[in-house]
PDB file of N, CA and C in Angstrom:
ATOM      1  N   MET A   1      91.437 106.210  92.029  1.00  0.00           N
ATOM      2  CA  MET A   1      92.406 105.294  91.135  1.00  0.00           C
ATOM      3  C   MET A   1      92.802 106.129  89.977  1.00  0.00           C
ATOM      4  N   SER A   2      94.094 106.495  89.672  1.00  0.00           N
ATOM      5  CA  SER A   2      94.622 107.068  88.761  1.00  0.00           C
ATOM      6  C   SER A   2      94.821 106.095  87.455  1.00  0.00           C
ATOM      7  N   GLN A   3      94.965 106.742  86.419  1.00  0.00           N
ATOM      8  CA  GLN A   3      95.376 105.787  85.465  1.00  0.00           C
ATOM      9  C   GLN A   3      95.569 106.648  83.795  1.00  0.00           C
ATOM     10  N   THR A   4      96.314 105.635  83.284  1.00  0.00           N
ATOM     11  CA  THR A   4      96.918 106.167  81.807  1.00  0.00           C
ATOM     12  C   THR A   4      96.453 105.262  80.845  1.00  0.00           C
ATOM     13  N   THR A   5      95.907 105.740  80.131  1.00  0.00           N
ATOM     14  CA  THR A   5      95.487 104.929  78.754  1.00  0.00           C
ATOM     15  C   THR A   5      96.106 104.814  77.675  1.00  0.00           C
ATOM     16  N   THR A   6      96.296 103.684  76.877  1.00  0.00           N
ATOM     17  CA  THR A   6      96.983 103.779  75.576  1.00  0.00           C
ATOM     18  C   THR A   6      96.231 102.976  74.642  1.00  0.00           C
ATOM     19  N   GLY A   7      95.782 103.486  73.382  1.00  0.00           N
ATOM     20  CA  GLY A   7      95.215 103.161  72.556  1.00  0.00           C
ATOM     21  C   GLY A   7      93.584 102.563  72.945  1.00  0.00           C
ATOM     22  N   ASP A   8      93.077 101.660  71.752  1.00  0.00           N
ATOM     23  CA  ASP A   8      91.774 100.917  72.326  1.00  0.00           C
ATOM     24  C   ASP A   8      92.314  99.594  72.366  1.00  0.00           C
ATOM     25  N   ALA A   9      93.436  98.979  72.707  1.00  0.00           N
ATOM     26  CA  ALA A   9      93.543  97.424  72.763  1.00  0.00           C
ATOM     27  C   ALA A   9      93.220  96.871  74.311  1.00  0.00           C
ATOM     28  N   GLY A  10      92.408  98.018  75.254  1.00  0.00           N
ATOM     29  CA  GLY A  10      91.458  97.299  76.333  1.00  0.00           C
ATOM     30  C   GLY A  10      92.219  97.602  77.617  1.00  0.00           C
ATOM     31  N   GLU A  11      91.599  96.841  78.419  1.00  0.00           N
ATOM     32  CA  GLU A  11      91.870  97.191  79.790  1.00  0.00           C
ATOM     33  C   GLU A  11      93.550  97.014  80.288  1.00  0.00           C
ATOM     34  N   GLU A  12      93.861  95.545  79.793  1.00  0.00           N
ATOM     35  CA  GLU A  12      95.365  95.571  80.338  1.00  0.00           C
ATOM     36  C   GLU A  12      96.404  96.400  79.704  1.00  0.00           C
ATOM     37  N   GLN A  13      95.903  97.806  78.777  1.00  0.00           N
ATOM     38  CA  GLN A  13      97.065  98.611  78.484  1.00  0.00           C
ATOM     39  C   GLN A  13      97.072  99.582  79.231  1.00  0.00           C
ATOM     40  N   ARG A  14      96.040  99.833  80.628  1.00  0.00           N
ATOM     41  CA  ARG A  14      96.268 101.000  81.395  1.00  0.00           C
ATOM     42  C   ARG A  14      97.092 100.785  82.568  1.00  0.00           C
ATOM     43  N   ILE A  15      97.669 101.826  82.850  1.00  0.00           N
ATOM     44  CA  ILE A  15      98.523 101.757  84.072  1.00  0.00           C
ATOM     45  C   ILE A  15      97.795 102.338  85.308  1.00  0.00           C
ATOM     46  N   VAL A  16      97.781 101.540  86.311  1.00  0.00           N
ATOM     47  CA  VAL A  16      96.702 102.317  87.185  1.00  0.00           C
ATOM     48  C   VAL A  16      97.301 101.872  88.629  1.00  0.00           C
ATOM     49  N   THR A  17      96.782 103.153  89.457  1.00  0.00           N
ATOM     50  CA  THR A  17      97.367 102.882  90.879  1.00  0.00           C
ATOM     51  C   THR A  17      96.102 102.754  91.634  1.00  0.00           C
ATOM     52  N   THR A  18      96.256 101.845  92.717  1.00  0.00           N
ATOM     53  CA  THR A  18      94.821 101.308  93.499  1.00  0.00           C
ATOM     54  C   THR A  18      95.562 101.544  95.102  1.00  0.00           C
ATOM     55  N   GLU A  19      94.751 102.290  96.113  1.00  0.00           N
ATOM     56  CA  GLU A  19      95.089 102.183  97.351  1.00  0.00           C
ATOM     57  C   GLU A  19      95.047 100.673  97.802  1.00  0.00           C
ATOM     58  N   GLY A  20      95.948  99.960  98.585  1.00  0.00           N
ATOM     59  CA  GLY A  20      95.900  98.714  98.944  1.00  0.00           C
ATOM     60  C   GLY A  20      96.280  97.629  98.213  1.00  0.00           C
ATOM     61  N   VAL A  21      96.337  98.079  96.667  1.00  0.00           N
ATOM     62  CA  VAL A  21      96.942  96.938  95.808  1.00  0.00           C
ATOM     63  C   VAL A  21      98.254  97.245  95.554  1.00  0.00           C
ATOM     64  N   LEU A  22      99.061  96.397  95.774  1.00  0.00           N
ATOM     65  CA  LEU A  22     100.806  96.462  95.836  1.00  0.00           C
ATOM     66  C   LEU A  22     101.108  98.010  96.325  1.00  0.00           C
ATOM     67  N   GLY A  23     100.658  98.257  97.352  1.00  0.00           N
ATOM     68  CA  GLY A  23     100.726  99.423  98.184  1.00  0.00           C
ATOM     69  C   GLY A  23     100.706 100.474  97.566  1.00  0.00           C
ATOM     70  N   GLY A  24      99.623 100.404  96.539  1.00  0.00           N
ATOM     71  CA  GLY A  24      99.319 102.004  95.775  1.00  0.00           C
ATOM     72  C   GLY A  24     100.151 102.119  94.571  1.00  0.00           C
ATOM     73  N   ALA A  25     101.206 101.131  94.476  1.00  0.00           N
ATOM     74  CA  ALA A  25     102.204 101.349  93.222  1.00  0.00           C
ATOM     75  C   ALA A  25     101.473 101.132  91.663  1.00  0.00           C
ATOM     76  N   PRO A  26     102.097 101.991  91.181  1.00  0.00           N
ATOM     77  CA  PRO A  26     101.402 101.632  89.635  1.00  0.00           C
ATOM     78  C   PRO A  26     101.765 100.299  89.097  1.00  0.00           C
ATOM     79  N   ARG A  27     100.633  99.839  88.482  1.00  0.00           N
ATOM     80  CA  ARG A  27     100.571  98.578  87.850  1.00  0.00           C
ATOM     81  C   ARG A  27      99.921  98.433  86.614  1.00  0.00           C
ATOM     82  N   ILE A  28      99.940  97.244  86.260  1.00  0.00           N
ATOM     83  CA  ILE A  28      99.159  97.038  84.750  1.00  0.00           C
ATOM     84  C   ILE A  28      97.679  96.888  85.471  1.00  0.00           C
ATOM     85  N   ALA A  29      96.898  97.272  84.635  1.00  0.00           N
ATOM     86  CA  ALA A  29      95.228  97.102  84.940  1.00  0.00           C
ATOM     87  C   ALA A  29      94.770  95.501  85.356  1.00  0.00           C
ATOM     88  N   GLY A  30      93.969  95.308  85.933  1.00  0.00           N
ATOM     89  CA  GLY A  30      93.460  93.899  86.085  1.00  0.00           C
ATOM     90  C   GLY A  30      94.491  93.040  86.731  1.00  0.00           C
ATOM     91  N   ARG A  31      95.731  93.496  86.726  1.00  0.00           N
ATOM     92  CA  ARG A  31      96.846  92.488  87.391  1.00  0.00           C
ATOM     93  C   ARG A  31      97.641  93.070  88.750  1.00  0.00           C
ATOM     94  N   ARG A  32      98.157  92.322  89.077  1.00  0.00           N
ATOM     95  CA  ARG A  32      99.081  92.359  90.278  1.00  0.00           C
ATOM     96  C   ARG A  32     100.611  92.360  89.799  1.00  0.00           C
ATOM     97  N   ILE A  33     100.434  93.056  88.938  1.00  0.00           N
ATOM     98  CA  ILE A  33     102.184  92.972  88.566  1.00  0.00           C
ATOM     99  C   ILE A  33     102.513  94.348  88.169  1.00  0.00           C
ATOM    100  N   GLY A  34     103.607  95.180  88.842  1.00  0.00           N
ATOM    101  CA  GLY A  34     104.040  96.304  88.948  1.00  0.00           C
ATOM    102  C   GLY A  34     105.061  96.839  87.865  1.00  0.00           C
ATOM    103  N   VAL A  35     104.869  98.039  87.623  1.00  0.00           N
ATOM    104  CA  VAL A  35     105.618  98.587  86.797  1.00  0.00           C
ATOM    105  C   VAL A  35     106.707  98.744  87.186  1.00  0.00           C
ATOM    106  N   LEU A  36     107.406  98.766  88.413  1.00  0.00           N
ATOM    107  CA  LEU A  36     108.499  98.663  88.940  1.00  0.00           C
ATOM    108  C   LEU A  36     109.002  97.086  88.629  1.00  0.00           C
ATOM    109  N   THR A  37     108.422  96.125  88.740  1.00  0.00           N
ATOM    110  CA  THR A  37     108.381  94.504  88.654  1.00  0.00           C
ATOM    111  C   THR A  37     108.917  94.386  87.013  1.00  0.00           C
ATOM    112  N   ILE A  38     108.088  94.890  86.181  1.00  0.00           N
ATOM    113  CA  ILE A  38     108.378  95.239  84.506  1.00  0.00           C
ATOM    114  C   ILE A  38     109.863  95.552  84.380  1.00  0.00           C
ATOM    115  N   TYR A  39     109.740  96.677  84.950  1.00  0.00           N
ATOM    116  CA  TYR A  39     111.152  97.415  84.673  1.00  0.00           C
ATOM    117  C   TYR A  39     112.440  96.423  85.049  1.00  0.00           C
ATOM    118  N   GLU A  40     112.311  95.964  86.014  1.00  0.00           N
ATOM    119  CA  GLU A  40     113.448  95.284  86.925  1.00  0.00           C
ATOM    120  C   GLU A  40     113.593  94.001  85.850  1.00  0.00           C
ATOM    121  N   LEU A  41     112.587  93.449  85.470  1.00  0.00           N
ATOM    122  CA  LEU A  41     113.121  92.163  84.636  1.00  0.00           C
ATOM    123  C   LEU A  41     113.594  92.365  83.301  1.00  0.00           C
ATOM    124  N   VAL A  42     113.008  93.670  82.480  1.00  0.00           N
ATOM    125  CA  VAL A  42     113.481  93.896  81.358  1.00  0.00           C
ATOM    126  C   VAL A  42     114.929  94.521  81.421  1.00  0.00           C
ATOM    127  N   GLU A  43     114.612  95.527  82.245  1.00  0.00           N
ATOM    128  CA  GLU A  43     116.036  96.509  82.236  1.00  0.00           C
ATOM    129  C   GLU A  43     117.175  96.063  83.270  1.00  0.00           C
ATOM    130  N   GLY A  44     116.676  95.275  84.239  1.00  0.00           N
ATOM    131  CA  GLY A  44     117.732  94.945  85.162  1.00  0.00           C
ATOM    132  C   GLY A  44     118.188  93.580  85.023  1.00  0.00           C
ATOM    133  N   ARG A  45     117.475  92.639  84.593  1.00  0.00           N
ATOM    134  CA  ARG A  45     117.703  91.117  84.431  1.00  0.00           C
ATOM    135  C   ARG A  45     117.960  90.874  82.824  1.00  0.00           C
ATOM    136  N   GLY A  46     117.628  91.950  82.138  1.00  0.00           N
ATOM    137  CA  GLY A  46     117.921  91.801  80.539  1.00  0.00           C
ATOM    138  C   GLY A  46     117.086  90.867  79.802  1.00  0.00           C
ATOM    139  N   LEU A  47     115.681  90.637  80.377  1.00  0.00           N
ATOM    140  CA  LEU A  47     114.908  89.759  79.639  1.00  0.00           C
ATOM    141  C   LEU A  47     114.233  90.557  78.567  1.00  0.00           C
ATOM    142  N   ASP A  48     114.122  89.916  77.472  1.00  0.00           N
ATOM    143  CA  ASP A  48     113.218  90.152  76.564  1.00  0.00           C
ATOM    144  C   ASP A  48     111.785  90.667  77.002  1.00  0.00           C
ATOM    145  N   ALA A  49     111.381  91.646  76.238  1.00  0.00           N
ATOM    146  CA  ALA A  49     109.873  92.105  76.804  1.00  0.00           C
ATOM    147  C   ALA A  49     108.841  90.913  76.196  1.00  0.00           C
ATOM    148  N   THR A  50     109.081  90.297  75.092  1.00  0.00           N
ATOM    149  CA  THR A  50     108.342  89.109  74.702  1.00  0.00           C
ATOM    150  C   THR A  50     108.148  88.042  75.542  1.00  0.00           C
ATOM    151  N   THR A  51     109.375  87.692  76.513  1.00  0.00           N
ATOM    152  CA  THR A  51     109.532  86.599  77.112  1.00  0.00           C
ATOM    153  C   THR A  51     108.943  87.181  78.605  1.00  0.00           C
ATOM    154  N   VAL A  52     108.864  88.385  79.150  1.00  0.00           N
ATOM    155  CA  VAL A  52     108.384  89.030  80.251  1.00  0.00           C
ATOM    156  C   VAL A  52     106.676  88.634  80.013  1.00  0.00           C
ATOM    157  N   ALA A  53     106.283  89.068  78.591  1.00  0.00           N
ATOM    158  CA  ALA A  53     104.902  89.093  78.355  1.00  0.00           C
ATOM    159  C   ALA A  53     104.487  87.860  78.352  1.00  0.00           C
ATOM    160  N   ASP A  54     105.314  86.838  78.161  1.00  0.00           N
ATOM    161  CA  ASP A  54     104.393  85.348  78.051  1.00  0.00           C
ATOM    162  C   ASP A  54     104.692  84.806  79.427  1.00  0.00           C
ATOM    163  N   ARG A  55     105.992  85.402  80.062  1.00  0.00           N
ATOM    164  CA  ARG A  55     105.682  84.683  81.242  1.00  0.00           C
ATOM    165  C   ARG A  55     104.447  85.106  82.467  1.00  0.00           C
ATOM    166  N   PHE A  56     103.828  86.385  81.970  1.00  0.00           N
ATOM    167  CA  PHE A  56     102.840  86.811  82.665  1.00  0.00           C
ATOM    168  C   PHE A  56     101.348  86.817  82.195  1.00  0.00           C
ATOM    169  N   ASP A  57     101.402  85.903  80.931  1.00  0.00           N
ATOM    170  CA  ASP A  57     100.247  86.224  80.205  1.00  0.00           C
ATOM    171  C   ASP A  57      99.727  87.872  79.969  1.00  0.00           C
ATOM    172  N   LEU A  58     100.838  88.548  79.475  1.00  0.00           N
ATOM    173  CA  LEU A  58     100.569  90.007  79.143  1.00  0.00           C
ATOM    174  C   LEU A  58     100.700  90.336  77.736  1.00  0.00           C
ATOM    175  N   SER A  59      99.872  91.216  76.922  1.00  0.00           N
ATOM    176  CA  SER A  59     100.481  91.534  75.634  1.00  0.00           C
ATOM    177  C   SER A  59     101.800  92.192  75.806  1.00  0.00           C
ATOM    178  N   VAL A  60     102.770  92.115  74.879  1.00  0.00           N
ATOM    179  CA  VAL A  60     104.094  92.770  74.407  1.00  0.00           C
ATOM    180  C   VAL A  60     103.847  94.455  74.705  1.00  0.00           C
ATOM    181  N   ALA A  61     102.714  94.950  74.109  1.00  0.00           N
ATOM    182  CA  ALA A  61     102.195  96.082  74.531  1.00  0.00           C
ATOM    183  C   ALA A  61     102.217  96.891  76.014  1.00  0.00           C
ATOM    184  N   SER A  62     101.641  95.977  76.668  1.00  0.00           N
ATOM    185  CA  SER A  62     101.830  96.183  78.381  1.00  0.00           C
ATOM    186  C   SER A  62     102.689  96.109  78.812  1.00  0.00           C
ATOM    187  N   VAL A  63     103.791  95.418  78.370  1.00  0.00           N
ATOM    188  CA  VAL A  63     105.189  95.313  78.946  1.00  0.00           C
ATOM    189  C   VAL A  63     105.953  96.733  78.374  1.00  0.00           C
ATOM    190  N   TYR A  64     105.954  97.312  77.108  1.00  0.00           N
ATOM    191  CA  TYR A  64     106.188  98.549  76.645  1.00  0.00           C
ATOM    192  C   TYR A  64     105.563  99.659  77.414  1.00  0.00           C
ATOM    193  N   ARG A  65     104.422  99.419  77.621  1.00  0.00           N
ATOM    194  CA  ARG A  65     103.594 100.996  78.376  1.00  0.00           C
ATOM    195  C   ARG A  65     104.184 100.608  79.784  1.00  0.00           C
ATOM    196  N   ALA A  66     104.422  99.646  80.419  1.00  0.00           N
ATOM    197  CA  ALA A  66     104.922  99.801  81.683  1.00  0.00           C
ATOM    198  C   ALA A  66     106.462 100.395  81.764  1.00  0.00           C
ATOM    199  N   LEU A  67     107.005 100.121  80.592  1.00  0.00           N
ATOM    200  CA  LEU A  67     108.202 100.733  80.877  1.00  0.00           C
ATOM    201  C   LEU A  67     108.353 101.975  80.269  1.00  0.00           C
ATOM    202  N   ALA A  68     107.292 102.552  79.332  1.00  0.00           N
ATOM    203  CA  ALA A  68     107.113 104.146  79.213  1.00  0.00           C
ATOM    204  C   ALA A  68     106.809 104.810  80.670  1.00  0.00           C
ATOM    205  N   TYR A  69     105.422 104.132  81.008  1.00  0.00           N
ATOM    206  CA  TYR A  69     105.363 104.817  82.430  1.00  0.00           C
ATOM    207  C   TYR A  69     106.333 104.748  83.532  1.00  0.00           C
ATOM    208  N   TYR A  70     107.286 104.026  83.572  1.00  0.00           N
ATOM    209  CA  TYR A  70     108.532 104.069  84.335  1.00  0.00           C
ATOM    210  C   TYR A  70     109.383 105.252  84.096  1.00  0.00           C
ATOM    211  N   TYR A  71     109.818 105.384  82.965  1.00  0.00           N
ATOM    212  CA  TYR A  71     110.793 106.416  82.227  1.00  0.00           C
ATOM    213  C   TYR A  71     109.668 107.692  82.508  1.00  0.00           C
ATOM    214  N   GLU A  72     108.767 107.548  82.221  1.00  0.00           N
ATOM    215  CA  GLU A  72     107.876 109.300  82.067  1.00  0.00           C
ATOM    216  C   GLU A  72     107.767 109.735  83.553  1.00  0.00           C
ATOM    217  N   ASN A  73     107.853 108.868  84.640  1.00  0.00           N
ATOM    218  CA  ASN A  73     107.409 108.776  86.036  1.00  0.00           C
ATOM    219  C   ASN A  73     108.894 108.708  86.865  1.00  0.00           C
ATOM    220  N   PRO A  74     109.786 109.409  86.506  1.00  0.00           N
ATOM    221  CA  PRO A  74     111.074 108.774  87.634  1.00  0.00           C
ATOM    222  C   PRO A  74     110.818 109.252  89.182  1.00  0.00           C
ATOM    223  N   ARG A  75     110.403 110.365  89.334  1.00  0.00           N
ATOM    224  CA  ARG A  75     110.205 110.901  90.728  1.00  0.00           C
ATOM    225  C   ARG A  75     109.011 109.646  91.443  1.00  0.00           C
ATOM    226  N   GLU A  76     108.186 109.588  90.884  1.00  0.00           N
ATOM    227  CA  GLU A  76     107.022 108.388  91.273  1.00  0.00           C
ATOM    228  C   GLU A  76     107.569 107.025  91.515  1.00  0.00           C
ATOM    229  N   MET A  77     108.532 106.638  90.457  1.00  0.00           N
ATOM    230  CA  MET A  77     109.418 105.393  90.533  1.00  0.00           C
ATOM    231  C   MET A  77     110.231 105.333  91.874  1.00  0.00           C
ATOM    232  N   GLU A  78     110.912 106.182  91.925  1.00  0.00           N
ATOM    233  CA  GLU A  78     112.059 106.393  93.221  1.00  0.00           C
ATOM    234  C   GLU A  78     111.023 106.373  94.111  1.00  0.00           C
ATOM    235  N   THR A  79     110.217 106.627  94.515  1.00  0.00           N
ATOM    236  CA  THR A  79     109.361 106.526  95.905  1.00  0.00           C
ATOM    237  C   THR A  79     108.911 105.201  95.922  1.00  0.00           C
ATOM    238  N   VAL A  80     108.305 104.357  94.855  1.00  0.00           N
ATOM    239  CA  VAL A  80     107.712 103.354  95.109  1.00  0.00           C
ATOM    240  C   VAL A  80     109.203 102.445  95.133  1.00  0.00           C
ATOM    241  N   ARG A  81     110.391 102.582  94.408  1.00  0.00           N
ATOM    242  CA  ARG A  81     111.574 101.917  94.819  1.00  0.00           C
ATOM    243  C   ARG A  81     112.017 102.039  96.567  1.00  0.00           C
ATOM    244  N   ARG A  82     111.753 103.125  96.899  1.00  0.00           N
ATOM    245  CA  ARG A  82     112.229 103.704  98.500  1.00  0.00           C
ATOM    246  C   ARG A  82     110.876 102.925  99.483  1.00  0.00           C
ATOM    247  N   ALA A  83     110.189 103.008  99.285  1.00  0.00           N
ATOM    248  CA  ALA A  83     108.711 102.288  99.390  1.00  0.00           C
ATOM    249  C   ALA A  83     109.184 100.735  99.967  1.00  0.00           C
ATOM    250  N   ARG A  84     109.347 100.107  98.692  1.00  0.00           N
ATOM    251  CA  ARG A  84     109.998  98.752  98.939  1.00  0.00           C
ATOM    252  C   ARG A  84     110.532  98.680  99.493  1.00  0.00           C
ATOM    253  N   ALA A  85     111.930  99.157  99.273  1.00  0.00           N
ATOM    254  CA  ALA A  85     113.056  98.739 100.492  1.00  0.00           C
ATOM    255  C   ALA A  85     112.622  98.968 101.670  1.00  0.00           C
ATOM    256  N   ALA A  86     111.928  99.859 101.957  1.00  0.00           N
ATOM    257  CA  ALA A  86     111.656 100.141 103.546  1.00  0.00           C
ATOM    258  C   ALA A  86     110.623  98.851 103.895  1.00  0.00           C
ATOM    259  N   ALA A  87     109.753  98.234 103.281  1.00  0.00           N
ATOM    260  CA  ALA A  87     109.027  97.672 103.685  1.00  0.00           C
ATOM    261  C   ALA A  87     109.749  96.130 103.536  1.00  0.00           C
ATOM    262  N   VAL A  88     110.634  96.031 102.747  1.00  0.00           N
ATOM    263  CA  VAL A  88     111.522  94.639 103.056  1.00  0.00           C
ATOM    264  C   VAL A  88     112.337  94.723 104.504  1.00  0.00           C
ATOM    265  N   GLU A  89     113.109  95.954 104.610  1.00  0.00           N
ATOM    266  CA  GLU A  89     113.980  96.175 105.546  1.00  0.00           C
ATOM    267  C   GLU A  89     112.890  95.822 106.798  1.00  0.00           C
ATOM    268  N   ASP A  90     111.900  96.634 106.849  1.00  0.00           N
ATOM    269  CA  ASP A  90     110.922  96.007 108.003  1.00  0.00           C
ATOM    270  C   ASP A  90     110.713  94.729 108.332  1.00  0.00           C
ATOM    271  N   VAL A  91     110.404  93.814 107.226  1.00  0.00           N
ATOM    272  CA  VAL A  91     110.027  92.529 107.543  1.00  0.00           C
ATOM    273  C   VAL A  91     111.127  91.660 107.971  1.00  0.00           C
ATOM    274  N   ARG A  92     112.451  92.238 107.690  1.00  0.00           N
ATOM    275  CA  ARG A  92     113.962  91.462 107.886  1.00  0.00           C
ATOM    276  C   ARG A  92     113.762  91.989 109.427  1.00  0.00           C
ATOM    277  N   GLU A  93     113.728  93.055 110.026  1.00  0.00           N
ATOM    278  CA  GLU A  93     113.752  93.658 111.588  1.00  0.00           C
ATOM    279  C   GLU A  93     112.934  92.847 112.357  1.00  0.00           C
ATOM    280  N   ARG A  94     111.689  92.551 111.762  1.00  0.00           N
ATOM    281  CA  ARG A  94     110.755  91.823 112.384  1.00  0.00           C
ATOM    282  C   ARG A  94     111.092  90.192 112.635  1.00  0.00           C
ATOM    283  N   ILE A  95     111.655  89.786 111.517  1.00  0.00           N
ATOM    284  CA  ILE A  95     111.958  88.243 111.540  1.00  0.00           C
ATOM    285  C   ILE A  95     113.341  88.337 112.652  1.00  0.00           C
ATOM    286  N   ALA A  96     114.513  89.020 112.439  1.00  0.00           N
ATOM    287  CA  ALA A  96     115.262  88.929 113.421  1.00  0.00           C
ATOM    288  C   ALA A  96     114.845  89.355 114.640  1.00  0.00           C
ATOM    289  N   ALA A  97     113.889  90.096 114.939  1.00  0.00           N
ATOM    290  CA  ALA A  97     113.594  90.342 116.501  1.00  0.00           C
ATOM    291  C   ALA A  97     113.025  88.888 116.843  1.00  0.00           C
ATOM    292  N   ARG A  98     112.288  88.423 116.249  1.00  0.00           N
ATOM    293  CA  ARG A  98     111.974  86.926 116.860  1.00  0.00           C
ATOM    294  C   ARG A  98     113.048  85.848 117.368  1.00  0.00           C
ATOM    295  N   GLY A  99     114.069  85.934 117.006  1.00  0.00           N
ATOM    296  CA  GLY A  99     115.132  85.058 117.160  1.00  0.00           C
ATOM    297  C   GLY A  99     115.379  83.806 116.592  1.00  0.00           C
ATOM    298  N   ARG A 100     116.429  83.049 116.847  1.00  0.00           N
ATOM    299  CA  ARG A 100     116.165  81.443 116.384  1.00  0.00           C
ATOM    300  C   ARG A 100     115.339  80.574 117.333  1.00  0.00           C
ATOM    301  N   PRO A 101     114.834  79.655 116.758  1.00  0.00           N
ATOM    302  CA  PRO A 101     113.879  78.957 117.321  1.00  0.00           C
ATOM    303  C   PRO A 101     114.861  78.032 118.359  1.00  0.00           C
ATOM    304  N   GLU A 102     114.374  77.545 119.311  1.00  0.00           N
ATOM    305  CA  GLU A 102     114.937  76.761 120.188  1.00  0.00           C
ATOM    306  C   GLU A 102     115.611  75.454 119.582  1.00  0.00           C
ATOM    307  N   GLY A 103     116.617  74.856 119.706  1.00  0.00           N
ATOM    308  CA  GLY A 103     117.479  73.737 119.049  1.00  0.00           C
ATOM    309  C   GLY A 103     117.999  73.965 118.046  1.00  0.00           C
ATOM    310  N   LEU A 104     118.125  75.274 117.622  1.00  0.00           N
ATOM    311  CA  LEU A 104     118.882  75.687 116.425  1.00  0.00           C
ATOM    312  C   LEU A 104     120.020  76.519 116.679  1.00  0.00           C
ATOM    313  N   ALA A 105     121.004  75.954 115.883  1.00  0.00           N
ATOM    314  CA  ALA A 105     122.326  76.726 116.270  1.00  0.00           C
ATOM    315  C   ALA A 105     123.178  76.912 114.944  1.00  0.00           C
ATOM    316  N   GLY A 106     123.215  78.235 114.780  1.00  0.00           N
ATOM    317  CA  GLY A 106     123.988  78.431 113.335  1.00  0.00           C
ATOM    318  C   GLY A 106     123.242  77.923 112.097  1.00  0.00           C
ATOM    319  N   GLY A 107     121.910  77.384 112.260  1.00  0.00           N
ATOM    320  CA  GLY A 107     121.276  77.108 111.250  1.00  0.00           C
ATOM    321  C   GLY A 107     120.854  75.596 111.168  1.00  0.00           C
ATOM    322  N   ALA A 108     121.683  75.245 111.604  1.00  0.00           N
ATOM    323  CA  ALA A 108     121.589  73.564 111.603  1.00  0.00           C
ATOM    324  C   ALA A 108     120.894  72.745 113.195  1.00  0.00           C
ATOM    325  N   VAL A 109     119.964  71.792 112.689  1.00  0.00           N
ATOM    326  CA  VAL A 109     119.228  71.423 113.677  1.00  0.00           C
ATOM    327  C   VAL A 109     120.361  70.272 114.573  1.00  0.00           C
ATOM    328  N   GLU A 110     120.647  70.585 115.874  1.00  0.00           N
ATOM    329  CA  GLU A 110     121.243  69.822 116.877  1.00  0.00           C
ATOM    330  C   GLU A 110     120.587  68.513 117.027  1.00  0.00           C
ATOM    331  N   GLU A 111     121.269  67.159 117.345  1.00  0.00           N
ATOM    332  CA  GLU A 111     120.499  66.118 117.452  1.00  0.00           C
ATOM    333  C   GLU A 111     120.956  65.802 118.843  1.00  0.00           C
TER     334      GLU A 111
END
């Protein structure tokens, strides 16, 4: 497990990676909230750091630490983004391969 520590504010301040948790993507210690998710909420959706902190019961410092980690590690975060996109595509392909359940045409149930 790798980690980055900030200050003495406790466990939540650390950014960690753990095999088997969020696919090994960096996350806030003790949580299943990834750095990329925090970035997407604040930078992508324009939510205030305080709003994100309140929504996930985090300290505002943890939100900013996740953002700092994102910007300090651009190659790693691009790898995480690509891995996530590949996983989503894999799930879509598996769903499409199953086909539609019998009796469904164009998404509506026939009577």
